[in-house]
Coordinates of C-alpha atoms in Angstrom, one line a residue:
X178 CA 0.0 0.0 0.0
X179 CA 1.5 3.4 -1.0
X180 CA 0.8 6.8 0.4
X181 CA -2.0 7.6 -2.0
X182 CA -3.8 4.3 -1.1
X183 CA -3.5 5.0 2.6
X184 CA -5.0 8.5 2.2
X185 CA -7.8 7.0 0.1
X186 CA -8.5 4.5 2.9
X187 CA -8.6 7.2 5.6
X188 CA -10.8 9.6 3.6
X189 CA -14.2 8.1 4.4
X190 CA -13.5 7.2 8.0
X191 CA -15.1 9.1 10.9
X192 CA -11.7 10.5 12.1
X193 CA -9.3 13.3 11.4
X194 CA -5.7 12.7 10.4
X195 CA -2.7 14.8 9.7
X196 CA 0.9 14.5 8.6
X197 CA 3.7 16.5 10.2
X198 CA 7.4 17.0 9.7
X199 CA 10.2 16.7 12.3
X200 CA 9.5 20.3 13.4
X201 CA 5.8 19.3 14.0
X202 CA 4.6 21.5 11.2
X203 CA 1.5 20.1 9.5
X204 CA 2.1 19.1 5.9
X205 CA -1.2 17.5 5.0
X206 CA -4.4 16.4 6.7
X207 CA -7.9 15.2 6.0
X208 CA -10.7 12.9 7.1
X209 CA -14.3 13.5 8.0
X210 CA -14.9 16.4 10.3
X211 CA -16.9 15.5 13.4
X212 CA -19.0 18.2 15.0
X213 CA -19.1 18.0 18.8
X214 CA -21.6 20.2 20.7
X215 CA -20.7 22.4 23.6
X216 CA -17.0 22.8 22.7
X217 CA -16.8 26.6 22.8
X218 CA -15.3 26.7 26.3
X219 CA -13.2 23.6 25.7
X220 CA -9.4 24.2 25.8
X221 CA -9.0 21.0 23.8
X222 CA -10.0 22.6 20.5
X223 CA -8.1 20.1 18.4
X224 CA -8.5 16.5 17.1
X225 CA -7.6 15.1 20.5
X226 CA -10.7 16.6 22.0
X227 CA -12.8 14.7 19.4
X228 CA -11.0 11.5 20.3
X229 CA -11.6 12.1 24.0
X230 CA -15.3 12.9 23.5
X231 CA -16.0 9.7 21.6
X232 CA -13.6 7.3 23.4
X233 CA -15.3 4.4 25.1
X234 CA -13.4 5.1 28.4
X235 CA -15.1 7.5 30.8
X236 CA -13.0 10.7 31.2
X237 CA -13.5 13.9 33.1
X238 CA -11.9 17.1 34.4
X239 CA -13.0 18.8 37.6
X240 CA -11.7 21.5 39.9
X241 CA -10.5 21.1 43.5
X242 CA -14.0 21.8 44.8
X243 CA -15.6 18.9 42.8
X244 CA -17.2 20.9 40.0
X245 CA -17.0 19.2 36.6
X246 CA -15.2 21.4 34.0
X247 CA -15.3 18.8 31.2
X248 CA -16.6 15.2 30.6
X249 CA -17.0 13.0 27.7
X250 CA -20.0 11.0 26.6
X251 CA -18.9 7.7 28.2
X252 CA -18.6 9.4 31.6
X253 CA -22.1 10.9 31.3
X254 CA -23.4 7.5 30.3
X255 CA -22.3 6.1 33.7
X256 CA -24.8 8.5 35.3
X257 CA -27.5 7.8 32.7
X258 CA -27.4 11.4 31.4
X259 CA -25.8 13.5 28.7
X260 CA -22.5 15.3 28.6
X261 CA -24.1 18.7 28.7
X262 CA -25.9 17.8 31.9
X263 CA -22.7 16.9 33.7
X264 CA -20.4 19.8 32.8
X265 CA -20.7 22.6 35.3
X266 CA -22.4 20.4 38.0
X267 CA -20.9 19.4 41.3
X268 CA -20.2 15.8 42.4
X269 CA -22.9 16.2 45.0
X270 CA -25.4 16.7 42.2
X271 CA -24.5 13.3 40.7
X272 CA -23.3 11.0 43.5
X273 CA -24.4 9.9 46.9
X274 CA -22.9 11.6 50.0
X275 CA -20.6 8.8 50.9
X276 CA -19.2 8.6 47.3
X277 CA -18.8 12.3 47.2
X278 CA -16.6 12.2 50.3
X279 CA -14.5 9.4 48.9
X280 CA -14.1 11.0 45.4
X281 CA -13.1 14.4 46.8
X282 CA -10.6 12.8 49.2
X283 CA -9.0 11.0 46.2
X284 CA -8.9 14.3 44.2
X285 CA -7.1 16.0 47.1
X286 CA -4.6 13.1 47.3
X287 CA -3.9 13.5 43.6
X288 CA -3.4 17.3 43.8
X289 CA -1.2 16.9 47.0
X290 CA 1.0 14.2 45.5
X291 CA 1.2 15.8 42.1
X292 CA 1.4 12.5 40.3
X293 CA -1.0 10.0 38.7
X294 CA -2.8 7.4 40.9
X295 CA -4.0 4.1 39.4
X296 CA -6.8 2.4 41.3
X297 CA -10.2 0.8 41.2
X298 CA -13.3 2.4 42.6
X299 CA -16.9 1.5 43.2
X300 CA -19.8 3.7 42.4
X301 CA -23.6 3.5 42.0
X302 CA -24.9 3.1 38.5
X303 CA -27.9 5.1 37.2
X304 CA -30.1 2.0 37.6
X305 CA -29.1 1.8 41.3
X306 CA -26.9 -1.2 41.0
X307 CA -23.3 -1.1 42.3
X308 CA -20.6 -0.6 39.6
X309 CA -16.8 -0.9 39.5
X310 CA -14.4 1.1 37.4
X311 CA -10.6 0.9 37.0
X312 CA -8.3 3.6 35.7
X313 CA -6.1 6.6 36.4
X314 CA -6.6 10.0 38.2
X315 CA -4.0 12.7 37.6
X316 CA -3.3 16.4 38.1
X317 CA -3.8 18.8 35.1
X318 CA -3.9 22.5 34.3
X319 CA -7.2 23.7 32.9
X320 CA -6.3 27.2 31.9
X321 CA -4.8 28.7 35.0
X322 CA -6.5 26.3 37.4
X323 CA -5.0 23.2 38.9
X324 CA -7.5 20.4 38.4
X325 CA -8.0 16.7 38.6
X326 CA -8.5 14.6 35.5
X327 CA -9.5 11.0 35.4
X328 CA -10.0 8.3 32.8
X329 CA -11.8 5.0 33.7
X330 CA -13.1 1.8 32.1
X331 CA -16.2 0.2 33.6
X332 CA -15.1 -3.3 34.7
X333 CA -18.3 -4.3 36.5
X334 CA -19.2 -7.2 34.2
X335 CA -15.6 -8.4 34.1
X336 CA -15.4 -8.1 37.9
X337 CA -18.6 -10.1 38.4
X338 CA -17.3 -12.9 36.1
X339 CA -14.0 -12.8 38.0
X340 CA -15.7 -13.0 41.3
X341 CA -17.8 -16.0 40.1
X342 CA -14.7 -17.7 38.9
X343 CA -13.0 -17.2 42.3
X344 CA -16.0 -18.5 44.1
X345 CA -16.1 -21.5 41.8
X346 CA -12.3 -22.1 42.3
X347 CA -12.8 -21.9 46.1
X348 CA -15.7 -24.4 45.9
X349 CA -13.5 -26.6 43.8
X350 CA -10.6 -26.4 46.2
X351 CA -13.0 -27.2 49.1
X352 CA -14.3 -30.3 47.2
X353 CA -10.7 -31.3 46.4
X354 CA -9.4 -31.0 49.9
X355 CA -12.3 -32.0 52.1
X356 CA -14.7 -34.3 50.1
X357 CA -12.5 -37.4 50.5
X358 CA -12.6 -37.9 46.7
X359 CA -9.5 -38.5 44.7
X360 CA -9.2 -35.1 42.9
X361 CA -6.3 -34.4 40.5
X362 CA -5.8 -31.7 37.9
X363 CA -3.6 -32.7 35.0
X364 CA -1.8 -30.5 32.5
X365 CA -2.3 -31.2 28.8
X366 CA 1.0 -33.2 28.7
X367 CA -0.3 -35.5 31.5
X368 CA 1.4 -34.1 34.6
X369 CA -0.1 -33.5 38.0
X370 CA -0.6 -29.8 38.5
X371 CA -2.6 -30.0 41.7
X372 CA -4.1 -32.7 43.8
X373 CA -6.1 -33.2 47.0
X374 CA -4.8 -34.7 50.2
X375 CA -7.0 -37.8 49.7
X376 CA -4.9 -38.7 46.6
X377 CA -1.7 -38.4 48.5
X378 CA -3.0 -40.6 51.3
X379 CA -4.3 -43.2 48.9
X380 CA -1.0 -43.4 47.0
X381 CA 1.2 -43.2 50.2
X382 CA 3.0 -40.2 48.8
X383 CA 3.6 -36.6 50.0
X384 CA 1.5 -34.0 48.3
X385 CA 4.6 -31.9 47.5
X386 CA 6.1 -35.0 45.8
X387 CA 2.9 -35.7 43.9
X388 CA 2.8 -32.3 42.1
X389 CA 4.7 -32.5 38.8
X390 CA 4.7 -36.2 38.5
X391 CA 3.6 -37.8 35.1
X392 CA 0.2 -39.4 35.7
X393 CA 1.4 -42.5 33.9
X394 CA 3.7 -43.3 36.8
X395 CA 0.6 -43.7 39.0
X396 CA -1.1 -46.2 36.8
X397 CA -0.5 -50.0 36.7
X398 CA 0.3 -51.6 33.4
X399 CA -3.1 -53.2 32.9
X400 CA -5.5 -53.2 29.9
X401 CA -7.3 -50.3 31.5
X402 CA -4.2 -48.2 31.0
X403 CA -4.4 -48.4 27.2
X404 CA -8.1 -47.6 27.2
X405 CA -7.3 -44.6 29.4
X406 CA -4.7 -43.3 27.0
X407 CA -7.2 -43.4 24.1
X408 CA -9.8 -41.5 26.2
X409 CA -7.1 -39.0 27.2
X410 CA -6.2 -38.3 23.5
X411 CA -9.9 -37.6 22.8
X412 CA -10.1 -35.2 25.7
X413 CA -7.0 -33.2 24.9
X414 CA -7.9 -33.0 21.2
X415 CA -11.4 -31.7 22.0
X416 CA -13.3 -34.7 20.6
X417 CA -14.8 -35.4 24.0
X418 CA -15.5 -33.2 27.0
X419 CA -15.8 -35.9 29.6
X420 CA -15.6 -39.6 30.1
X421 CA -15.8 -42.4 32.7
X422 CA -13.5 -45.3 32.9
X423 CA -11.6 -47.5 35.3
X424 CA -8.0 -47.5 36.3
X425 CA -5.6 -49.4 38.6
X426 CA -3.5 -47.0 40.7
X427 CA -0.1 -47.9 42.0
X428 CA 1.1 -46.4 45.3
X429 CA 4.6 -45.6 46.4
X430 CA 5.0 -49.1 47.8
X431 CA 4.0 -50.8 44.6
X432 CA 0.6 -51.9 45.8
X433 CA -2.5 -51.6 43.6
X434 CA -5.9 -50.1 44.0
X435 CA -8.7 -50.1 41.5
X436 CA -10.9 -47.0 41.1
X437 CA -13.5 -45.6 38.8
X438 CA -12.2 -42.4 37.2
X439 CA -14.3 -39.4 36.0
X440 CA -12.4 -37.2 33.5
X441 CA -13.5 -33.7 32.5
X442 CA -11.6 -31.4 30.1
X443 CA -11.0 -27.8 31.3
X444 CA -11.2 -25.1 28.7
X445 CA -9.3 -21.9 29.5
X446 CA -9.4 -18.4 28.1
X447 CA -7.2 -19.4 25.2
X448 CA -8.4 -21.9 22.5
X449 CA -7.9 -25.6 23.3
X450 CA -7.9 -27.6 26.5
X451 CA -5.9 -26.2 29.4
X452 CA -6.1 -29.3 31.6
X453 CA -8.1 -32.2 32.7
X454 CA -9.8 -32.9 36.1
X455 CA -9.7 -36.6 37.2
X456 CA -11.9 -37.6 40.1
X457 CA -11.6 -41.1 41.5
X458 CA -14.5 -42.9 43.1
X459 CA -15.3 -46.4 44.4
X460 CA -11.7 -47.0 45.5
X461 CA -11.0 -50.7 45.9
X462 CA -9.0 -52.4 48.5
X463 CA -5.2 -52.0 48.5
X464 CA -3.5 -55.2 47.3
X465 CA -0.3 -56.4 45.9
X466 CA 0.1 -56.4 42.1
X467 CA -1.6 -59.5 40.7
X468 CA 0.6 -62.2 39.2
X469 CA 0.6 -63.0 35.6
X470 CA -1.8 -65.8 35.0
X471 CA -2.4 -67.9 31.9
X472 CA -5.8 -67.8 30.2
X473 CA -6.4 -71.4 31.5
X474 CA -5.8 -70.3 35.1
X475 CA -8.2 -67.4 34.8
X476 CA -10.8 -69.7 33.3
X477 CA -10.3 -72.1 36.3
X478 CA -10.8 -69.2 38.8
X479 CA -14.0 -68.0 36.9
X480 CA -15.5 -71.6 37.1
X481 CA -14.5 -71.9 40.8
X482 CA -16.3 -68.6 41.5
X483 CA -19.4 -70.0 39.6
X484 CA -19.5 -72.9 42.1
X485 CA -18.4 -75.7 39.8
X486 CA -16.6 -78.8 41.2
X487 CA -13.2 -80.0 40.2
X488 CA -14.8 -82.6 38.0
X489 CA -17.1 -80.1 36.3
X490 CA -14.1 -77.7 35.7
X491 CA -12.0 -80.5 34.2
X492 CA -14.9 -81.6 32.0
X493 CA -15.6 -78.0 30.9
X494 CA -12.0 -77.2 30.0
X495 CA -11.3 -80.7 28.8
X496 CA -8.4 -81.2 31.2
X497 CA -7.3 -84.3 33.0
X498 CA -7.7 -84.3 36.8
X499 CA -3.9 -84.3 37.2
X500 CA -3.6 -81.2 35.0
X501 CA -6.3 -79.5 36.9
X502 CA -4.7 -80.3 40.2
X503 CA -1.4 -78.9 38.9
X504 CA -3.1 -75.6 38.0
X505 CA -4.9 -75.4 41.3
X506 CA -1.6 -76.0 43.1
X507 CA 0.0 -73.2 41.1
X508 CA -2.9 -70.8 41.8
X509 CA -2.6 -71.5 45.5
X510 CA 1.1 -70.5 45.4
X511 CA 0.6 -67.5 43.1
X512 CA -2.3 -66.1 45.0
X513 CA -1.2 -67.1 48.4
X514 CA -4.6 -68.8 49.1
X515 CA -4.9 -72.3 50.6
X516 CA -8.5 -73.1 49.9
X517 CA -11.0 -72.9 47.0
X518 CA -13.0 -70.0 48.8
X519 CA -9.7 -68.2 49.4
X520 CA -8.7 -68.5 45.8
X521 CA -12.0 -67.0 44.7
X522 CA -11.8 -64.2 47.2
X523 CA -8.2 -63.3 46.2
X524 CA -9.2 -63.4 42.5
X525 CA -11.8 -60.7 43.2
X526 CA -9.6 -58.6 45.5
X527 CA -6.8 -58.6 42.9
X528 CA -9.1 -57.6 40.1
X529 CA -8.6 -60.9 38.2
X530 CA -12.4 -61.4 38.2
X531 CA -14.9 -58.6 37.7
X532 CA -17.2 -58.1 40.8
X533 CA -19.9 -56.6 38.5
X534 CA -20.5 -59.5 36.1
X535 CA -22.2 -62.9 36.2
X536 CA -21.2 -65.6 35.2
X537 CA -17.8 -64.7 36.7
X538 CA -15.2 -63.5 34.2
X539 CA -12.2 -61.3 33.8
X540 CA -12.8 -57.5 33.6
X541 CA -11.0 -57.5 30.2
X542 CA -13.2 -60.3 28.7
X543 CA -14.5 -59.1 25.3
X544 CA -18.1 -60.4 25.8
X545 CA -20.2 -62.1 28.5
X546 CA -19.8 -65.5 27.0
X547 CA -16.0 -65.4 27.3
X548 CA -14.4 -65.7 30.7
X549 CA -11.1 -64.1 29.6

């Protein structure tokens, strides 16, 4: 774009523009002239006054007594009136007595210190609701008079959203720390960013040591882990917002605990997922890592749990009695269980058999007709 194109682009815009040399002499200018009423007594008789009048930020100038010498349209809008109805009026004509006292005290502070003050103030809107504004107040010269000027942006809606967010975060922290649930927040790369004390207790690990750990180090290498990885990819990519699954947790001593996991993606101010909340429920009993069993041994345990006799099991699996006895002996050693009821109990405690299915079968069995 050359200079001619730029000037052609600026020509129809509702703004004034000018070009100056290094000595600040105007070489060229243009744009659409904007007529602003009540500017006869305005010292800002230049394009900056137009900008200030129409800026979305509320701006004012008043003397040390609190009388408004100038105000823009955005400032008048805060009071539900017009600019002309504000200029020349005292603070007491616009604000409540308590606010007048606060505002005048702040004006005097600015004049005394002689430098800008950045702050947030509360005020009462024209509809009676409380409002909040943030900005600067600073000393200026208005003709021969030392005055106070201010420019503010109404942040009421933003402050309300921020307050709601803080309350929600406080509620979430209370849930995390006092509900007894296993609450963990994970970063998009799968590390623990915050966790509740219940998680640290369940995993026999200090809370300070838990923060920053990769979540994978807290999961047993079971078929549920692979399923959890697939769900995680869906959550981080945005294909899913939440999911429920099961996982086997590993504590600092190497013992296992089965839990149901509820996963919820957290979307931040920027696009994409900023993290994932994982909440564990139905925490199982703490037990040692289950031994590696053959499919035949898992079938034997499932049939034992169904109440079949040794003869029935041998016939169902087409095994000789000697072979079945060998497997039962191995299972007693592997599971540290001396009797048939103890074998079944250990199979459920270790998660070898699912406690929620009948006939008994492995949690990873592909269908109800298959025990493994």
